[in-house]
Each structure stands twice: as structure tokens, then as C-alpha cells.
mmCIF file of C-alpha atoms in Angstrom:
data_model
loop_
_atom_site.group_PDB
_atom_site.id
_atom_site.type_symbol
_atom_site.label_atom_id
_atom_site.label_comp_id
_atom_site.label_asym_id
_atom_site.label_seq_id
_atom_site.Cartn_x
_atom_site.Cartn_y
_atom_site.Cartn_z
ATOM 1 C CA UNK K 1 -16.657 2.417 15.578
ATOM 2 C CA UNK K 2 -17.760 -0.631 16.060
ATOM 3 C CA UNK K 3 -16.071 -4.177 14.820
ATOM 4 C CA UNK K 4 -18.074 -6.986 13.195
ATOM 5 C CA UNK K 5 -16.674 -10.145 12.399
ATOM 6 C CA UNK K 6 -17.173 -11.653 9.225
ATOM 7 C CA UNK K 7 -20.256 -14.144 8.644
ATOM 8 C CA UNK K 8 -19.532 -15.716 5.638
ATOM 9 C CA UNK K 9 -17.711 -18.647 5.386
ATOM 10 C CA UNK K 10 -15.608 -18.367 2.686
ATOM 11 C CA UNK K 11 -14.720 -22.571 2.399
ATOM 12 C CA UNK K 12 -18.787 -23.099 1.402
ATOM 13 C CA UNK K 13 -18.498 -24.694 -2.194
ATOM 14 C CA UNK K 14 -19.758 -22.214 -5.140
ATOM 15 C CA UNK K 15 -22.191 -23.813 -7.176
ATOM 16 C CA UNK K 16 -23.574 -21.858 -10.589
ATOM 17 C CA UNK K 17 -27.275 -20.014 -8.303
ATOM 18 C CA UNK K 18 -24.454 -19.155 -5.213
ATOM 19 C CA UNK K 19 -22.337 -17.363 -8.317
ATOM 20 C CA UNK K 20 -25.032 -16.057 -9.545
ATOM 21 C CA UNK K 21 -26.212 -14.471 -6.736
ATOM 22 C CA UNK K 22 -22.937 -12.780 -5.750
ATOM 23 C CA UNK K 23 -22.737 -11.311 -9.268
ATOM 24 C CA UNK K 24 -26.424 -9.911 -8.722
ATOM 25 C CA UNK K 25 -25.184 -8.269 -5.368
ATOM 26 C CA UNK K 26 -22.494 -6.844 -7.114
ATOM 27 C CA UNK K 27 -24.075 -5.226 -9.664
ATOM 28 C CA UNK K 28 -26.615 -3.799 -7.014
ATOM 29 C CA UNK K 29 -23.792 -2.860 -4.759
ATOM 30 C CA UNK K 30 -21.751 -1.121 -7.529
ATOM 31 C CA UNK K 31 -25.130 0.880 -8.817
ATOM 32 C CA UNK K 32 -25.922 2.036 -4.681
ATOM 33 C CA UNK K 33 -23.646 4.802 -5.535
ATOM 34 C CA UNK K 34 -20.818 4.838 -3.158
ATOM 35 C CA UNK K 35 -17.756 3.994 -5.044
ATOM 36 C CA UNK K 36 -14.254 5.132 -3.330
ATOM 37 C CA UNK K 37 -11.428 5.314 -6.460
ATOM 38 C CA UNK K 38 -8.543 6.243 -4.250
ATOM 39 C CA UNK K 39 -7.617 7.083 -0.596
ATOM 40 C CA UNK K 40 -4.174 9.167 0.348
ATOM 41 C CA UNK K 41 -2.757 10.149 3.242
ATOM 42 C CA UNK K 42 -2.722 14.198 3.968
ATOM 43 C CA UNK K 43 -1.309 14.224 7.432
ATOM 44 C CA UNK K 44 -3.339 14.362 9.369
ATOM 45 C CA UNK K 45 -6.622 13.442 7.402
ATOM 46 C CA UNK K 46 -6.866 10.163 4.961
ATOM 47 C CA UNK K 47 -8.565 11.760 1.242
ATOM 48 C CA UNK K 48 -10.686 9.747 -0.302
ATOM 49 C CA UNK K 49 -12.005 10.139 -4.200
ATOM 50 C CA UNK K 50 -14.772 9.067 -5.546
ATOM 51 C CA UNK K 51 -15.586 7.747 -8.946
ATOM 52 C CA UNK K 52 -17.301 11.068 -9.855
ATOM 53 C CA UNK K 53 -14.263 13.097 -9.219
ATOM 54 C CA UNK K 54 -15.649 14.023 -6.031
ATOM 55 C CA UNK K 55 -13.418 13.571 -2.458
ATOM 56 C CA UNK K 56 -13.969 13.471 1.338
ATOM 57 C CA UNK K 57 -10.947 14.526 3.966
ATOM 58 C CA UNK K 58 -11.201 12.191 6.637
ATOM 59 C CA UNK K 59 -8.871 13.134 10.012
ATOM 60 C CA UNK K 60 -7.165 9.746 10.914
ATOM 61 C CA UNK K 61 -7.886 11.031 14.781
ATOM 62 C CA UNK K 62 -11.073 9.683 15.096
ATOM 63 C CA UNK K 63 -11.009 6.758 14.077
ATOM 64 C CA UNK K 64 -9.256 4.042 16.789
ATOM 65 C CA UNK K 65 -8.892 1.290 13.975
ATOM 66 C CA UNK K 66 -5.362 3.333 13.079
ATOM 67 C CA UNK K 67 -3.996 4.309 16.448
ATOM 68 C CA UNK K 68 -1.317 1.963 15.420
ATOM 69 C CA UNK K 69 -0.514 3.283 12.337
ATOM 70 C CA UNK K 70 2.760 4.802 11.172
ATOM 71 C CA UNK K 71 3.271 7.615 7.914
ATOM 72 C CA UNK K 72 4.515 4.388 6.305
ATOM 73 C CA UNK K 73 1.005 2.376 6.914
ATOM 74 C CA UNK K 74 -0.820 4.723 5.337
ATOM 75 C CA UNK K 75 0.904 4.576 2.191
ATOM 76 C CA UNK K 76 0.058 0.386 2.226
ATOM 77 C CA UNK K 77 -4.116 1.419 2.232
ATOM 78 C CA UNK K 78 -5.790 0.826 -0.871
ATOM 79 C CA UNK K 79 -9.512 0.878 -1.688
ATOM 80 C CA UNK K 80 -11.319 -2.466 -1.454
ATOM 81 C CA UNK K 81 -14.369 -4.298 -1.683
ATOM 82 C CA UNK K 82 -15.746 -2.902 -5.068
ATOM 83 C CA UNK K 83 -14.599 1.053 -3.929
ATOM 84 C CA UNK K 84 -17.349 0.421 -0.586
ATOM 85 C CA UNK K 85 -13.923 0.053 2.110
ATOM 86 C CA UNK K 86 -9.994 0.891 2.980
ATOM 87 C CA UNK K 87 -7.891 -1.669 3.024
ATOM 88 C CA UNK K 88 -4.685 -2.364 4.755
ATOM 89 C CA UNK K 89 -3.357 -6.437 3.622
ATOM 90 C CA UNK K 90 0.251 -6.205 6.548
ATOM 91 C CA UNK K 91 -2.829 -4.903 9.049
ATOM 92 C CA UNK K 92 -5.342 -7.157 8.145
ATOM 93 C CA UNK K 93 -7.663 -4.196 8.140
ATOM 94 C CA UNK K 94 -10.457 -3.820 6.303
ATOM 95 C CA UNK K 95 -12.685 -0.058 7.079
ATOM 96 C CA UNK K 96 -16.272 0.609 5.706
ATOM 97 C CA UNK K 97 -15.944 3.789 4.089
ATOM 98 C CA UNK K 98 -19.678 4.472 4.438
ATOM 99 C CA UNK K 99 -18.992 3.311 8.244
ATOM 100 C CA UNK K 100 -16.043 5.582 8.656
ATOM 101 C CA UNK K 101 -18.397 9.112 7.549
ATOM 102 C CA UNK K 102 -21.340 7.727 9.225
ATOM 103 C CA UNK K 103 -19.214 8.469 12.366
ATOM 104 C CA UNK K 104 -19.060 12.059 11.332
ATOM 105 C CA UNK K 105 -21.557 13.861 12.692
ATOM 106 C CA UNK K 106 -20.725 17.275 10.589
ATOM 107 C CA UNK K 107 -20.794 14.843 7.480
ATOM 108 C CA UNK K 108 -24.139 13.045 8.629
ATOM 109 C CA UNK K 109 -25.805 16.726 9.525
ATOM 110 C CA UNK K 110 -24.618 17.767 5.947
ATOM 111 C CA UNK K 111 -25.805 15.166 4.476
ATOM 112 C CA UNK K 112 -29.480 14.546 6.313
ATOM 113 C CA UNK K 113 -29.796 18.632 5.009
ATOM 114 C CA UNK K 114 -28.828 17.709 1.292
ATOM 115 C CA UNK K 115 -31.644 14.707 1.464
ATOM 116 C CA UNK K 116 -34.434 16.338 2.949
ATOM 117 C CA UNK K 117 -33.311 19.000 0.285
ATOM 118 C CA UNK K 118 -33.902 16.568 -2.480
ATOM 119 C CA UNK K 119 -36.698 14.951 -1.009
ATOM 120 C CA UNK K 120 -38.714 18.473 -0.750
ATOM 121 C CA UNK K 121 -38.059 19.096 -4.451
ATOM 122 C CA UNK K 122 -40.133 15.339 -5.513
ATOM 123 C CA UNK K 123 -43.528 15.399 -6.117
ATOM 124 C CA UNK K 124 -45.841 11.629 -6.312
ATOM 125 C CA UNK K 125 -48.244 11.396 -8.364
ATOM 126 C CA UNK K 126 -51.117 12.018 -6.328
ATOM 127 C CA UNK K 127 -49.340 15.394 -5.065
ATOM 128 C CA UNK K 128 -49.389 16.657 -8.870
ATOM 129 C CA UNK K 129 -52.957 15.364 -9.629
ATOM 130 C CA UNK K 130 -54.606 16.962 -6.672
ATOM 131 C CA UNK K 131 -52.710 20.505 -7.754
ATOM 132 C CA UNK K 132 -54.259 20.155 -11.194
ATOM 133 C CA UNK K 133 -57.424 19.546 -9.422
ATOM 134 C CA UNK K 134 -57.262 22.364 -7.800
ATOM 135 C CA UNK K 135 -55.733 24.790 -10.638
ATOM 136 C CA UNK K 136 -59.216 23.804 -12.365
ATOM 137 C CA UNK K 137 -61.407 25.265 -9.492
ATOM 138 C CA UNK K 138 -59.527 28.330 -9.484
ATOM 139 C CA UNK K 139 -56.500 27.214 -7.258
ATOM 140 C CA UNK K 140 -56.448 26.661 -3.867
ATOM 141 C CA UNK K 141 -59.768 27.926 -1.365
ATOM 142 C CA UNK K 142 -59.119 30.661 0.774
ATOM 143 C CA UNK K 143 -59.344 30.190 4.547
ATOM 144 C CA UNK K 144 -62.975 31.673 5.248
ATOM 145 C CA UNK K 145 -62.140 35.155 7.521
ATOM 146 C CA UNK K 146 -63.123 34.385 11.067
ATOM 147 C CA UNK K 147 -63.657 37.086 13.141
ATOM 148 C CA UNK K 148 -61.375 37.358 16.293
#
């Protein structure tokens, strides 16, 4: 995993449209869906919750960023950053939780499956007008029989 360094400053003065702003990010951040109510240690994997009741296991192996951890760290990580990261204040560690099961490739195969899924199932507009076209002539034409 990657580290990226932080690119805002946070000494720039807040005026009412740079609150503002932040508040509308928020709200779109907080409605993207990914929102992490708890994380506990099960040796050896870190659990995470979500705020539907629903939980990933996450095995503290493969991910470097807590090589340096001891039993007693992992009891210090809290969820952060509107539920989106893990949190560690004596580390000064902060962890994208999307980040961390992006890494997964079992979890990213799962769920490129569960989208394409989902995305089979939707049907535009012009999809469900030109099947109603076609229901009126009598459904789809039949391939003409060519002789082999």
C-alpha cells in the first residue's frame, strides 16, 4: 500500500463558501456508502462493521502499515474520518479502509462479480423502449435459415 501525504493545509483561514464546501463534501462523502462503525482486533485479522450491520475480516499480515504493532496497539484503533479510515492517534496512523480492501484481491474479484451482477440486472431507457418495439412486431426476428 501505498503512502500519500496530506495536501491540505490545515492553517488556511475558513471563511463561510470554504465551510460550506466542506459540509457539501461531507454530506456527499457520508451518502457514497462506505461507512466503517467499528474495527476490533481478532488475532490475527482486524473486523471491521459497517453501519448496515454488515463486517469485513481483514488479516493484519498484509498490510506493512502495522508491522510495528503490538496486541496492545490494536486495541488504541478507532474508526475515523466520517467511518471512510482506521485510526491509530500514539501511531499517528491514519488507514483508508476502502484502500486497505482494495488491496484484496479475493475482496476486489468478489466484488467486480457482485457489480457486473447488478449492472446486468439495469435496463436504460432506450433498452426497454426498443423491447416494446419489438413485442409489437411479434418479438424479436428470427435469424433467416442459411443453408450450410
Amino acid at each position: 500500500m501505498k503512502t500519500i501525504e496530506a495536501g491540505v493545509l490545515a492553517d488556511r483561514p475558513v471563511s463561510e463558501a470554504v465551510l460550506d464546501e466542506a459540509i457539501r463534501r461531507g454530506q456527499v462523502r457520508h451518502k457514497s456508502g462506505l461507512q466503517a462503525t467499528a474495527v476490533t482486533f481478532l488475532e490475527p485479522c482486524l473486523a471491521v462493521s459497517f453501519i448496515d450491520g454488515s463486517g469485513v475480516l481483514l488479516p493484519v499480515e498484509h498490510y506493512p502499515e502495522f508491522d510495528d504493532f503490538d496486541v496492545e496497539d490494536f486495541a488504541g484503533l478507532k474508526v475515523g474520518f466520517s467511518g471512510t479510515a482506521l485510526c491509530h492517534e500514539g501511531k499517528d496512523l491514519q488507514v483508508s479502509i476502502a484502500g486497505m480492501i482494495s488491496a484484496s484481491k479475493p475482496l476486489m474479484d468478489m466484488a467486480a462479480s457482485v457489480i457486473a451482477s447488478r449492472n446486468g440486472r439495469q435496463s436504460s431507457a432506450a433498452k426497454a423502449e426498443a423491447a416494446r418495439a419489438n413485442g409489437r412486431k411479434g418479438g424479436r426476428p428470427r435469424k433467416p435459415d442459411v443453408p450450410v
